[in-house]
Coordinates of C-alpha atoms and ligand atoms in Angstrom, one line a residue:
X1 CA 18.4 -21.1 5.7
X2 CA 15.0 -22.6 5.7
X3 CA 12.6 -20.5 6.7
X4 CA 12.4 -16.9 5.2
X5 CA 10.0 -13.3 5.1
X6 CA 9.4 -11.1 2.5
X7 CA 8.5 -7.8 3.7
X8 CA 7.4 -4.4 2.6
X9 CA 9.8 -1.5 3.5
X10 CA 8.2 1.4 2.2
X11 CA 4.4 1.6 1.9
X12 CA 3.3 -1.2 0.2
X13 CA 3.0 -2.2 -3.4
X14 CA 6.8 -3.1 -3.8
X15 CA 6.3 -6.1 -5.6
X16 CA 6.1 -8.5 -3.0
X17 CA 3.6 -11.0 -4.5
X18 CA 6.2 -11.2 -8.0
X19 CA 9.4 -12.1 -5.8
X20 CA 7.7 -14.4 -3.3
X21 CA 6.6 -16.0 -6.8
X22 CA 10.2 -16.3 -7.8
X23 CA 11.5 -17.7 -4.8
X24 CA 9.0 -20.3 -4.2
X25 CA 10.5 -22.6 -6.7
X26 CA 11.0 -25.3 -3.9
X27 CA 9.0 -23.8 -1.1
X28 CA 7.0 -26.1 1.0
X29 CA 4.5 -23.4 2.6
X30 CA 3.9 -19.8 2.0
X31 CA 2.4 -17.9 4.7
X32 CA 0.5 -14.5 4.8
X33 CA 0.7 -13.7 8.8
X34 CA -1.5 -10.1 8.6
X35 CA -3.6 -7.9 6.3
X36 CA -6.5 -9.2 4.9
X37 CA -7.7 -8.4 1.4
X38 CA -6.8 -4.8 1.3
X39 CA -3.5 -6.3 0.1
X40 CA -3.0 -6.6 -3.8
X41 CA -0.3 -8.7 -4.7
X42 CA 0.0 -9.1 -8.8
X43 CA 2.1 -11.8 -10.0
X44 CA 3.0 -13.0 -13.5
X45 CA 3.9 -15.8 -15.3
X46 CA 4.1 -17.1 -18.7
X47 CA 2.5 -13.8 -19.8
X48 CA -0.4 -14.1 -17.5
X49 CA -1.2 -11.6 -15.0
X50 CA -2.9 -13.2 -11.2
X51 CA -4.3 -10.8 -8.5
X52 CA -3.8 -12.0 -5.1
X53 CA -5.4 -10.3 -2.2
X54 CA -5.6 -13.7 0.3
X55 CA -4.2 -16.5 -1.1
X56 CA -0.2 -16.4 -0.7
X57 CA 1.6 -16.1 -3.6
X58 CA 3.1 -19.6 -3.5
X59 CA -0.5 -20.6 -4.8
X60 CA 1.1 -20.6 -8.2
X61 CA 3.7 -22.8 -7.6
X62 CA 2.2 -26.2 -8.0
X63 CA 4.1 -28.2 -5.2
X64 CA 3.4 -25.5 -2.5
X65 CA 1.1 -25.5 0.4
X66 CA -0.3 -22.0 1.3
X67 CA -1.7 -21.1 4.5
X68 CA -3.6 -18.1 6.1
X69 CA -2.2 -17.4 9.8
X70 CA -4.5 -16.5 12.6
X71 CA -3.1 -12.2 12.4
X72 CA -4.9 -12.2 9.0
X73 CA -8.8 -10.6 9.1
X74 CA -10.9 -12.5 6.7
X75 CA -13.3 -11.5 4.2
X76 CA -14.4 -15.2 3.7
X77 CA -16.4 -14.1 0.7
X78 CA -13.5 -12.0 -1.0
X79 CA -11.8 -15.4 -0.5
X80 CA -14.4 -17.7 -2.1
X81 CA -14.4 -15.4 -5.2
X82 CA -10.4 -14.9 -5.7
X83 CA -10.7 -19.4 -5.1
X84 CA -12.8 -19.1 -8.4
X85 CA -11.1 -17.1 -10.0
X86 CA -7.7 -18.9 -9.3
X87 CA -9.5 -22.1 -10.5
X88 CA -10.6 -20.3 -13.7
X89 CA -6.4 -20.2 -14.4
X90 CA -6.2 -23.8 -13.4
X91 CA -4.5 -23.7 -10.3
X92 CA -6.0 -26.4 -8.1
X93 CA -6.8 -24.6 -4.3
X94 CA -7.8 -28.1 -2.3
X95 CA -8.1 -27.9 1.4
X96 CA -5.1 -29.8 1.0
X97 CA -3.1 -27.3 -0.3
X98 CA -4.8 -24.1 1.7
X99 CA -4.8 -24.0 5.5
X100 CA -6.7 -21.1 6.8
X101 CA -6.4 -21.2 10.9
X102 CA -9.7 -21.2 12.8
X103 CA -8.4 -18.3 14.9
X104 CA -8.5 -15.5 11.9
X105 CA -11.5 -12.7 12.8
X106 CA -14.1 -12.6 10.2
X107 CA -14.5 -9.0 8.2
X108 CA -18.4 -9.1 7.5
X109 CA -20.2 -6.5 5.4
X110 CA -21.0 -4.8 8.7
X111 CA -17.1 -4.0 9.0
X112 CA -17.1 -2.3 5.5
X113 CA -20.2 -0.3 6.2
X114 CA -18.0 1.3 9.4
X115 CA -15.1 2.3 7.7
X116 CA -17.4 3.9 4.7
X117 CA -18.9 5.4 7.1
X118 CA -15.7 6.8 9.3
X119 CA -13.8 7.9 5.8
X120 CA -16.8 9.7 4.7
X121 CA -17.5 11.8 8.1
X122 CA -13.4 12.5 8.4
X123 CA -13.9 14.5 4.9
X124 CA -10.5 16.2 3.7
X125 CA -8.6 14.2 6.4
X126 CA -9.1 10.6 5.2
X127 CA -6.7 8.2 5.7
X128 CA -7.7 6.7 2.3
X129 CA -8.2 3.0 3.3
X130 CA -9.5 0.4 0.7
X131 CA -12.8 0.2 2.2
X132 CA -12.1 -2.9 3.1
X133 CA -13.2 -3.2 6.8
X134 CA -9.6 -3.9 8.0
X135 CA -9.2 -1.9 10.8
X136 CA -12.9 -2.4 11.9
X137 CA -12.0 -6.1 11.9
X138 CA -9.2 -5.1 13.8
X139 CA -10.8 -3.1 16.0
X140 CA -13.1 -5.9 17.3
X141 CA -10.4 -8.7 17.9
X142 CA -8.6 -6.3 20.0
X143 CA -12.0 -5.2 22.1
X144 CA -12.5 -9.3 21.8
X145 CA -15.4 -9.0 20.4
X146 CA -16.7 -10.4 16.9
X147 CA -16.9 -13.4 15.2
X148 CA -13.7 -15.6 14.3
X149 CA -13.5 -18.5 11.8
X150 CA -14.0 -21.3 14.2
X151 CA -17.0 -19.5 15.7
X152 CA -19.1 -20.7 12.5
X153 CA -18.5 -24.4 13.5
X154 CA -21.4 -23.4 16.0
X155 CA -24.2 -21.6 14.1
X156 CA -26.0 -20.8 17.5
X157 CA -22.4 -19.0 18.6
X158 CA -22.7 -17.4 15.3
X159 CA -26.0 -16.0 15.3
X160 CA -26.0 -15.0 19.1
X161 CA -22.4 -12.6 18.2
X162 CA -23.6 -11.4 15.0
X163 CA -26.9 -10.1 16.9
X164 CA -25.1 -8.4 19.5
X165 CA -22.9 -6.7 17.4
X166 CA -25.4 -5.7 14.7
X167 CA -27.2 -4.0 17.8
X168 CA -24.0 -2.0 19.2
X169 CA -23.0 -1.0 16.1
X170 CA -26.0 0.0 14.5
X171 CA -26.6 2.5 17.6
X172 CA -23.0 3.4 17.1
X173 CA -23.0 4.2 13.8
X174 CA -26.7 6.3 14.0
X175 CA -25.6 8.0 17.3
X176 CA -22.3 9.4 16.4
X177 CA -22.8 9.4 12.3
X178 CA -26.3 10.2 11.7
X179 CA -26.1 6.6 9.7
X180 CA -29.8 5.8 8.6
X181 CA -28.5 2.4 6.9
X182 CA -30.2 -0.4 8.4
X183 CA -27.6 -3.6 9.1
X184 CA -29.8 -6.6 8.4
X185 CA -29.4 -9.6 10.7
X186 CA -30.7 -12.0 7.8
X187 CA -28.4 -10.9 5.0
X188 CA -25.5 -11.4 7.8
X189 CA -26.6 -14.7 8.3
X190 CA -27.1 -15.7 5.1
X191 CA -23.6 -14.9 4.8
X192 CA -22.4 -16.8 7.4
X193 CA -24.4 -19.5 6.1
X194 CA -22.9 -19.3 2.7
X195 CA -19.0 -19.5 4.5
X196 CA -20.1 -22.5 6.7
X197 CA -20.3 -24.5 3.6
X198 CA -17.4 -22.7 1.3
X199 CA -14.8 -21.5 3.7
X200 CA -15.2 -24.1 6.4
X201 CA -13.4 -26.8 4.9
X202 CA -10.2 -25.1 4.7
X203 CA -10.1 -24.6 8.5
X204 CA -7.4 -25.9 10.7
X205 CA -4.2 -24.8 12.7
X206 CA -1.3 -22.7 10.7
X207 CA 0.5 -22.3 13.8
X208 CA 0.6 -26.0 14.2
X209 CA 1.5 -26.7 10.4
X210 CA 3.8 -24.3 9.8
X211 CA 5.4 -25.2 13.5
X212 CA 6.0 -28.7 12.1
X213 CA 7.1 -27.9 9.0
X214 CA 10.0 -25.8 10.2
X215 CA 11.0 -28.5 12.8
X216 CA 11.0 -30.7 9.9
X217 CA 13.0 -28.6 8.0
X218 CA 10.9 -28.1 5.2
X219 CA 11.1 -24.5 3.6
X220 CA 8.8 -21.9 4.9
X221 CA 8.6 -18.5 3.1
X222 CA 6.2 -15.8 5.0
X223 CA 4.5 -13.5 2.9
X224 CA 3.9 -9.7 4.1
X225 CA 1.4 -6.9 3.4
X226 CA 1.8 -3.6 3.1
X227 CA 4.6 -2.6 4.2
X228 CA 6.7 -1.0 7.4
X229 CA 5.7 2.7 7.1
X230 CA 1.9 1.2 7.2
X231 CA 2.0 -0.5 10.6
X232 CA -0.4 0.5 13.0
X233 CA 2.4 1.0 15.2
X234 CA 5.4 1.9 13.7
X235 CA 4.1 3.5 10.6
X236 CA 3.2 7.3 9.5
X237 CA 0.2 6.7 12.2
X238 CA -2.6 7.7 11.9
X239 CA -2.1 7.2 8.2
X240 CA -1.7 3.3 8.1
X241 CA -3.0 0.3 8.3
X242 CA -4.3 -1.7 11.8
X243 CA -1.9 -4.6 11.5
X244 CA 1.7 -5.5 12.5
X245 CA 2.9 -4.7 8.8
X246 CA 6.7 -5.7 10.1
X247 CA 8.7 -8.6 10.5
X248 CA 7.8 -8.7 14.2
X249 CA 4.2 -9.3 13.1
X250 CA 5.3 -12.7 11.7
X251 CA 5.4 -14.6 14.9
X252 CA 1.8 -13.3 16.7
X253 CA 0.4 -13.6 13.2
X254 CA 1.7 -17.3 12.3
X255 CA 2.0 -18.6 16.1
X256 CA 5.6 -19.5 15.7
X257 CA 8.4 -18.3 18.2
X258 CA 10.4 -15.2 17.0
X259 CA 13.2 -17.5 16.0
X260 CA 11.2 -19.3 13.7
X261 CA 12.3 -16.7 10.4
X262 CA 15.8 -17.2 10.0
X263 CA 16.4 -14.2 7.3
X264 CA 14.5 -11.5 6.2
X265 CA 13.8 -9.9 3.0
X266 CA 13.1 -6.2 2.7
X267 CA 11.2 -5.1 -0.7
X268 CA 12.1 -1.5 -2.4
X269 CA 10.9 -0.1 -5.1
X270 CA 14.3 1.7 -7.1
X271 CA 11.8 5.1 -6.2
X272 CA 8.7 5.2 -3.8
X273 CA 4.9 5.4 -3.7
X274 CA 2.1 5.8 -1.5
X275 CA -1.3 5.8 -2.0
X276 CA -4.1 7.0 0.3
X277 CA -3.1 10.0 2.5
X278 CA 0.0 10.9 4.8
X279 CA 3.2 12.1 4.8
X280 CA 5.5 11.1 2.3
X281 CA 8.4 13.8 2.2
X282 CA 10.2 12.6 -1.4
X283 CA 6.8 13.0 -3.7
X284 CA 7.0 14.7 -6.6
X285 CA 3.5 16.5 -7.3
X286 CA 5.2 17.8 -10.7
X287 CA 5.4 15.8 -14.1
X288 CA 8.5 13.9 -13.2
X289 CA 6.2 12.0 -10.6
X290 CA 3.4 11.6 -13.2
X291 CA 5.8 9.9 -15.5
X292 CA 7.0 7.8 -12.9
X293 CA 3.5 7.1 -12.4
X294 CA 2.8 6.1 -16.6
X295 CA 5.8 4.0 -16.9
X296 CA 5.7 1.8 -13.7
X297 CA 1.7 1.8 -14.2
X298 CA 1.6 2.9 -10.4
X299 CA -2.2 2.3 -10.2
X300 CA -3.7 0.3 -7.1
X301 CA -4.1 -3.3 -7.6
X302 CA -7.3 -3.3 -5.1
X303 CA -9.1 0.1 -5.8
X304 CA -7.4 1.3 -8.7
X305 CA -6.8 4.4 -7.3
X306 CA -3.4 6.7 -8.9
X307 CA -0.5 5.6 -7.0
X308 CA 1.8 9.2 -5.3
X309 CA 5.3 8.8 -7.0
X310 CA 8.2 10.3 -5.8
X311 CA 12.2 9.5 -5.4
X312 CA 13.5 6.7 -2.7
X313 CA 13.5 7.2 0.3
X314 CA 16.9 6.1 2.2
X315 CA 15.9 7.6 5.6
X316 CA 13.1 6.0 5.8
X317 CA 14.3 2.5 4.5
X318 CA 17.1 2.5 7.1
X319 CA 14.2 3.2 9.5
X320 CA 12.5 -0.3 8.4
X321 CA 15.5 -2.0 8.5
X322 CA 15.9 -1.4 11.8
X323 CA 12.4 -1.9 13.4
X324 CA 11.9 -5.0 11.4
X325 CA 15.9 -6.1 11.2
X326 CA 15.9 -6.7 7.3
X327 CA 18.9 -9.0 6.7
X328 CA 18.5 -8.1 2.8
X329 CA 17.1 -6.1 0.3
X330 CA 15.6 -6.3 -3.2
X331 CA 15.6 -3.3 -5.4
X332 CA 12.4 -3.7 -7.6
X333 CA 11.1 -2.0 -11.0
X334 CA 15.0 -0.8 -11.4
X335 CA 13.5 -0.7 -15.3
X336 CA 11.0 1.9 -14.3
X337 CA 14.1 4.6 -14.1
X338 CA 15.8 4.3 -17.4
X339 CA 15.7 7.1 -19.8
X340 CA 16.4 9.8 -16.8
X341 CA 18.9 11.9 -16.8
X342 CA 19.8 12.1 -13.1
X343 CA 17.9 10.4 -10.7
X344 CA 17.8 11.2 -6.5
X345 CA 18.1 9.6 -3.3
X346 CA 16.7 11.1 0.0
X347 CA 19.7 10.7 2.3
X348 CA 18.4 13.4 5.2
X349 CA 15.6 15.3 5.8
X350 CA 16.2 19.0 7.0
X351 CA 14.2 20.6 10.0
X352 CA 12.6 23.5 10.1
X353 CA 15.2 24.5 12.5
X354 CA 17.8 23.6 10.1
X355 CA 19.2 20.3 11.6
X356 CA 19.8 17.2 9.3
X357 CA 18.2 13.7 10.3
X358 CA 19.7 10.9 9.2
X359 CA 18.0 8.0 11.5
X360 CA 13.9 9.2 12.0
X361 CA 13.4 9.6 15.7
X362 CA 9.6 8.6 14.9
X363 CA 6.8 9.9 12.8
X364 CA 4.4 12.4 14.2
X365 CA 2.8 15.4 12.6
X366 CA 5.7 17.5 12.4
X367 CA 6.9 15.1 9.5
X368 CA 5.2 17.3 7.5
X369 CA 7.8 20.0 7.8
X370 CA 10.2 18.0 7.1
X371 CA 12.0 18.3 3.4
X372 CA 14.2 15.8 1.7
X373 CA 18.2 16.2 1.4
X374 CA 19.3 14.3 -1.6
X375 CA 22.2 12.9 -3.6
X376 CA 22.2 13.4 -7.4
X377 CA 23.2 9.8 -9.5
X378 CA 23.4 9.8 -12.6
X379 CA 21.1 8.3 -15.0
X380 CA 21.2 5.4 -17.9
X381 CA 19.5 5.9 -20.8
X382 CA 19.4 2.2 -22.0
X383 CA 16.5 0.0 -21.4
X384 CA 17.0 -2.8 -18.9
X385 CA 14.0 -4.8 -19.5
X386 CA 15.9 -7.5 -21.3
X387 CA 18.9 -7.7 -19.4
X388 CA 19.1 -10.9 -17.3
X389 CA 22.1 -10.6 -15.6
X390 CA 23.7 -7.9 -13.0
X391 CA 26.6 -7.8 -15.1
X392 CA 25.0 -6.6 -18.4
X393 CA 23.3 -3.6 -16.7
X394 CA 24.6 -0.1 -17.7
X395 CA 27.6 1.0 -15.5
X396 CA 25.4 3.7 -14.0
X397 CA 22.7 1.1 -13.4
X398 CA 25.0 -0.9 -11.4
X399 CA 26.2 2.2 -9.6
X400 CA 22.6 3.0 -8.5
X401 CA 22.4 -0.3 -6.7
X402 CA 25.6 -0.4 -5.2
X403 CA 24.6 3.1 -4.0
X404 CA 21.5 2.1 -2.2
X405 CA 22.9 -1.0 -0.4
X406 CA 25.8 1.2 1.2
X407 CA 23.5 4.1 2.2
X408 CA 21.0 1.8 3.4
X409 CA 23.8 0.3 5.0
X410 CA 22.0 -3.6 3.9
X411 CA 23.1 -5.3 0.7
X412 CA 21.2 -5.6 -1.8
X413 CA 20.9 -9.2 -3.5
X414 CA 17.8 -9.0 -5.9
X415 CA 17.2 -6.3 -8.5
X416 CA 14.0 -6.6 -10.4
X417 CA 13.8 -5.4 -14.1
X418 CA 10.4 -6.2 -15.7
X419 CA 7.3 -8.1 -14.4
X420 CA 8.0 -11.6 -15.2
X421 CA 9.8 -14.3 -13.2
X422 CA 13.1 -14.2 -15.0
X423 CA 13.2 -10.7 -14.8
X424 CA 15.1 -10.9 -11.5
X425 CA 18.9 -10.5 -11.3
X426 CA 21.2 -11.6 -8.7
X427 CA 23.3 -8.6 -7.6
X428 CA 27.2 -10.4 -6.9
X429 CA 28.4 -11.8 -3.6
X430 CA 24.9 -12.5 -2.4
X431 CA 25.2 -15.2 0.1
X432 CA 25.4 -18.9 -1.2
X433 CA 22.4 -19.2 1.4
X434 CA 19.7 -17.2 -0.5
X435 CA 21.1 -19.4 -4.2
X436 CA 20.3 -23.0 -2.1
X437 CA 17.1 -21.6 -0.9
X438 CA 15.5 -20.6 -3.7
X439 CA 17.5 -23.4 -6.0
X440 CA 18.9 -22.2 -8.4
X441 CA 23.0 -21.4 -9.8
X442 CA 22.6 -17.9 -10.5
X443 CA 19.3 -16.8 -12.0
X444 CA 15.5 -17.0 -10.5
Ligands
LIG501 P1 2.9 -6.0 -3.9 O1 1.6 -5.5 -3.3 O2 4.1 -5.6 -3.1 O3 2.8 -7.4 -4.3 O4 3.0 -5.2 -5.3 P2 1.9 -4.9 -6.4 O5 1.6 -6.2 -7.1 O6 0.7 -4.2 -5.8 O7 2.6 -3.8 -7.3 C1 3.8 -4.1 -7.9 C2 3.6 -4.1 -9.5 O8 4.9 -3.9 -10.1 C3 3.0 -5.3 -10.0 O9 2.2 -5.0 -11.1 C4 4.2 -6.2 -10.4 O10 3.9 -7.1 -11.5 C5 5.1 -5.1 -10.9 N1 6.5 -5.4 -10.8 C6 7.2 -6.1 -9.8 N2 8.5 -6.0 -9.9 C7 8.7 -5.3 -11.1 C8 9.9 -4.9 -11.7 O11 11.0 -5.2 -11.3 N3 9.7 -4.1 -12.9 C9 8.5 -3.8 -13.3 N4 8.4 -3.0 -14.4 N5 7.4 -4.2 -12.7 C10 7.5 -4.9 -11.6
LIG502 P1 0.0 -4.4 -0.5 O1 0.0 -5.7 0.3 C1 -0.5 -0.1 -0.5 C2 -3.1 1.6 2.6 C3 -4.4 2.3 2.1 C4 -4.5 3.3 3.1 C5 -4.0 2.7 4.4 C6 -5.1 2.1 5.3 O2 -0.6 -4.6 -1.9 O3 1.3 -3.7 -0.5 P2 -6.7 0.0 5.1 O4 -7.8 -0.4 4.1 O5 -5.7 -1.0 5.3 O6 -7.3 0.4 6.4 O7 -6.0 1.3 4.5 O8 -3.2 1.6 4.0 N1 -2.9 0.2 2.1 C7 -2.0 -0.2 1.1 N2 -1.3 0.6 0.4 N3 -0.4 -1.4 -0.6 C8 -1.2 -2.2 0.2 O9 -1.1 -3.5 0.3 C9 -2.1 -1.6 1.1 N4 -3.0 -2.0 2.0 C10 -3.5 -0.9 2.6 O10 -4.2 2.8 0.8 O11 -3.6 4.4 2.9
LIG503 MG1 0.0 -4.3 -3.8

């Protein structure tokens, strides 16, 4: 095995930045393939807490090259800004180490102003997006319109799109919104100005470096965002994101054939959250899901927003399994559910008209109606924040992930107990495969 995703398979936020941290340990490249800075991966080491919203997680690991593949929409200022504060840690991000590819669509502040805009007129049915301008972004490459990275190689190319757009979307946004802000053409230039200079020099072609590296067998781990109940396809739609958010978004978002990812790794959280609106049938709207929500400090790494808590979510993890054909599993923030009593699994969700689903046919409106069937485990009372080895967790720990992997029908090889690297435990029998990649005997 040398190549390798890490994906989200619930709605985001399951940890992905802290294990593509842990399993980078002799990673050449690390590769975010869609998203843009909506995404908020935290990671931690020796103590300190990073916030990634751009720069792959393998930024950390000092003998890693990071790269930034053509599906990704760029806020080139966020990225400038998250550089700096990087560099503040110490890490060293050289256009040596960080490859952004020239084909990546630009999110300018005119993007942002749009989806302010849209939330604000759609009133008590917001999706709830960051504000981020992703799906305007998104929006534009698929009209093929807007600017791209390499566009600002010609400032004449530059300033003749930006014009055109500032127009269309000026009239659109006054005609259909009543929107009296004025887009200025000189403050958008001035921007693109300022990312000639800053962002410009870590151009160049991801699908040709990461290409090469994998025919060179070098080890290539591909870095998710979001996760699969948030793709703009596949997801709770319309509540979701506007990327590919599963693993077959690797390949049009890297420019790598399909076979180019030989194993992929689902994330879980050990419960589930959500935030922004949609469905989400296991929530818990009483006090069991606010204290879910105090001890896994479920707040949103980009807009701080509460994060919805409720139990896992087995019918809709099989369903991400199967559209993005996870090979593996890790069971994050296992810690979070010490101290319950009994703790549930979604394994159905019952129709209005009584029937049980077991596989989700797809998600529409009607998920609404749909309520959760669950299976009781019991609970552990001890606290697993210190244990460093699957072996050493409480019986009834053990039987919680044992429990997942064979209703999920997809084994389970990583269990996360805390934020920090070590914190990671190998469950038994994982595949020799997964030890060699990430180097290591038995622990991260
Ligand atoms: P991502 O978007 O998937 O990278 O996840 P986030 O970083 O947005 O949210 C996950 C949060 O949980 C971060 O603060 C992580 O440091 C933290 N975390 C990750 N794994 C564990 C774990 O096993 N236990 C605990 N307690 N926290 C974890
Ligand atoms: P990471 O990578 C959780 C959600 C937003 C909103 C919807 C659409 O940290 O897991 P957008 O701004 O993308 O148009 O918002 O998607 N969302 C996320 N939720 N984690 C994320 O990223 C998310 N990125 C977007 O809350 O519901
Ligand atoms: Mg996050």
């Amino acid at each position: 095995m040398k190549s390798l995703a890490v994906i989200g398979s619930q709605w985001g936020d399951e940890g992905k930045g802290k294990i593509v941290d842990v399993i980078t340990r002799q990673a050449s490249w690390v590769v975010r393939f869609q998203g843009g800075n909506n995404a908020g991966h935290t990671v931690v080491v020796d103590g300190k807490t990073i916030k990634l919203n751009l720069l792959p997680s393998g930024v950390l690991r000092e003998g890693c090259r990071v790269a930034v593949g053509a599906g990704v929409v760029l806020d080139g200022m966020a990225l400038m800004r998250e550089i700096d504060s990087v560099r503040a840690s110490g890490i060293s991000v050289t256009p040596q180490r960080l490859v952004v590819d020239g084909r990546v669509p630009l999110v300018l502040p005119y993007h942002r102003e749009i989806d302010r805009v849209r939330e604000e007129a759609r009133g008590g049915n917001k999706i709830g997006t960051t504000l981020r301008g992703i799906g305007p972004a998104y929006e534009e490459r698929a009209s093929r319109v807007g600017l791209r990275l390499c566009d600002l190689r010609d400032g004449e190319v530059a300033q003749t799109v930006l014009k055109e757009r500032l127009k269309e979307v000026s009239a659109y946004l006054a005609g259909c919104f009543g929107s009296t802000v004025s887009l200025s053409l000189e403050e958008h230039l001035e921007e693109v100005a300022r990312l000639q200079e800053s962002v410009l020099p870590f151009m160049g072609d991801v699908s040709f470096e990461i290409s090469r590296a994998i025919s060179s067998g070098e080890r290539v781990v591909f870095e998710g965002a979001q996760g699969c109940l948030l793709d703009v396809a596949f997801g709770t739609v319309p509540f979701v994101t506007s990327s590919h958010t599963s693993a077959g978004g690797i390949s049009v978002g890297v420019g790598v054939g399909p076979r180019s990812v030989d194993r992929i790794l689902g994330l879980a959280k050990a419960y589930t959250t959500r935030v922004g609106s949609g469905p989400f049938p296991t929530e818990l709207l009483d006090a069991q899901g606010d204290e879910l929500r105090q001890r896994g400090a479920e707040y949103g790494t980009v807009t701080g927003r509460p994060r919805r808590c409720g139990w896992l979510d087995i019918v809709a993890l099989r369903y991400a399994i199967r559209v993005s054909g996870i090979d593996c599993l890790a069971l994050t923030k296992l810690d979070v559910l010490s101290g319950l009593e009994t703790i549930r699994i979604a394994t159905a969700y019952r129709t209005p008209d009584g029937r049980e689903l077991e596989d989700l046919p797809l998600w529409d409106r009607q998920s609404s109606l749909w309520t959760p069937v669950y299976r009781e485990l019991p609970g552990w009372q001890e606290d697993i924040s210190g244990v460093r080895s699957f072996a050493d967790l409480p019986h009834q720990a053990q039987q919680y992930v044992e429990a997942v992997a064979s209703l999920a029908g997809c084994p389970v090889v990583l269990v996360g107990v805390g934020q920090s690297r070590d914190a990671t435990l190998w469950v038994p029998g994982t595949p020799k495969e997964f030890y060699e990649f990430v180097g290591t005997e038995s622990r991260c």
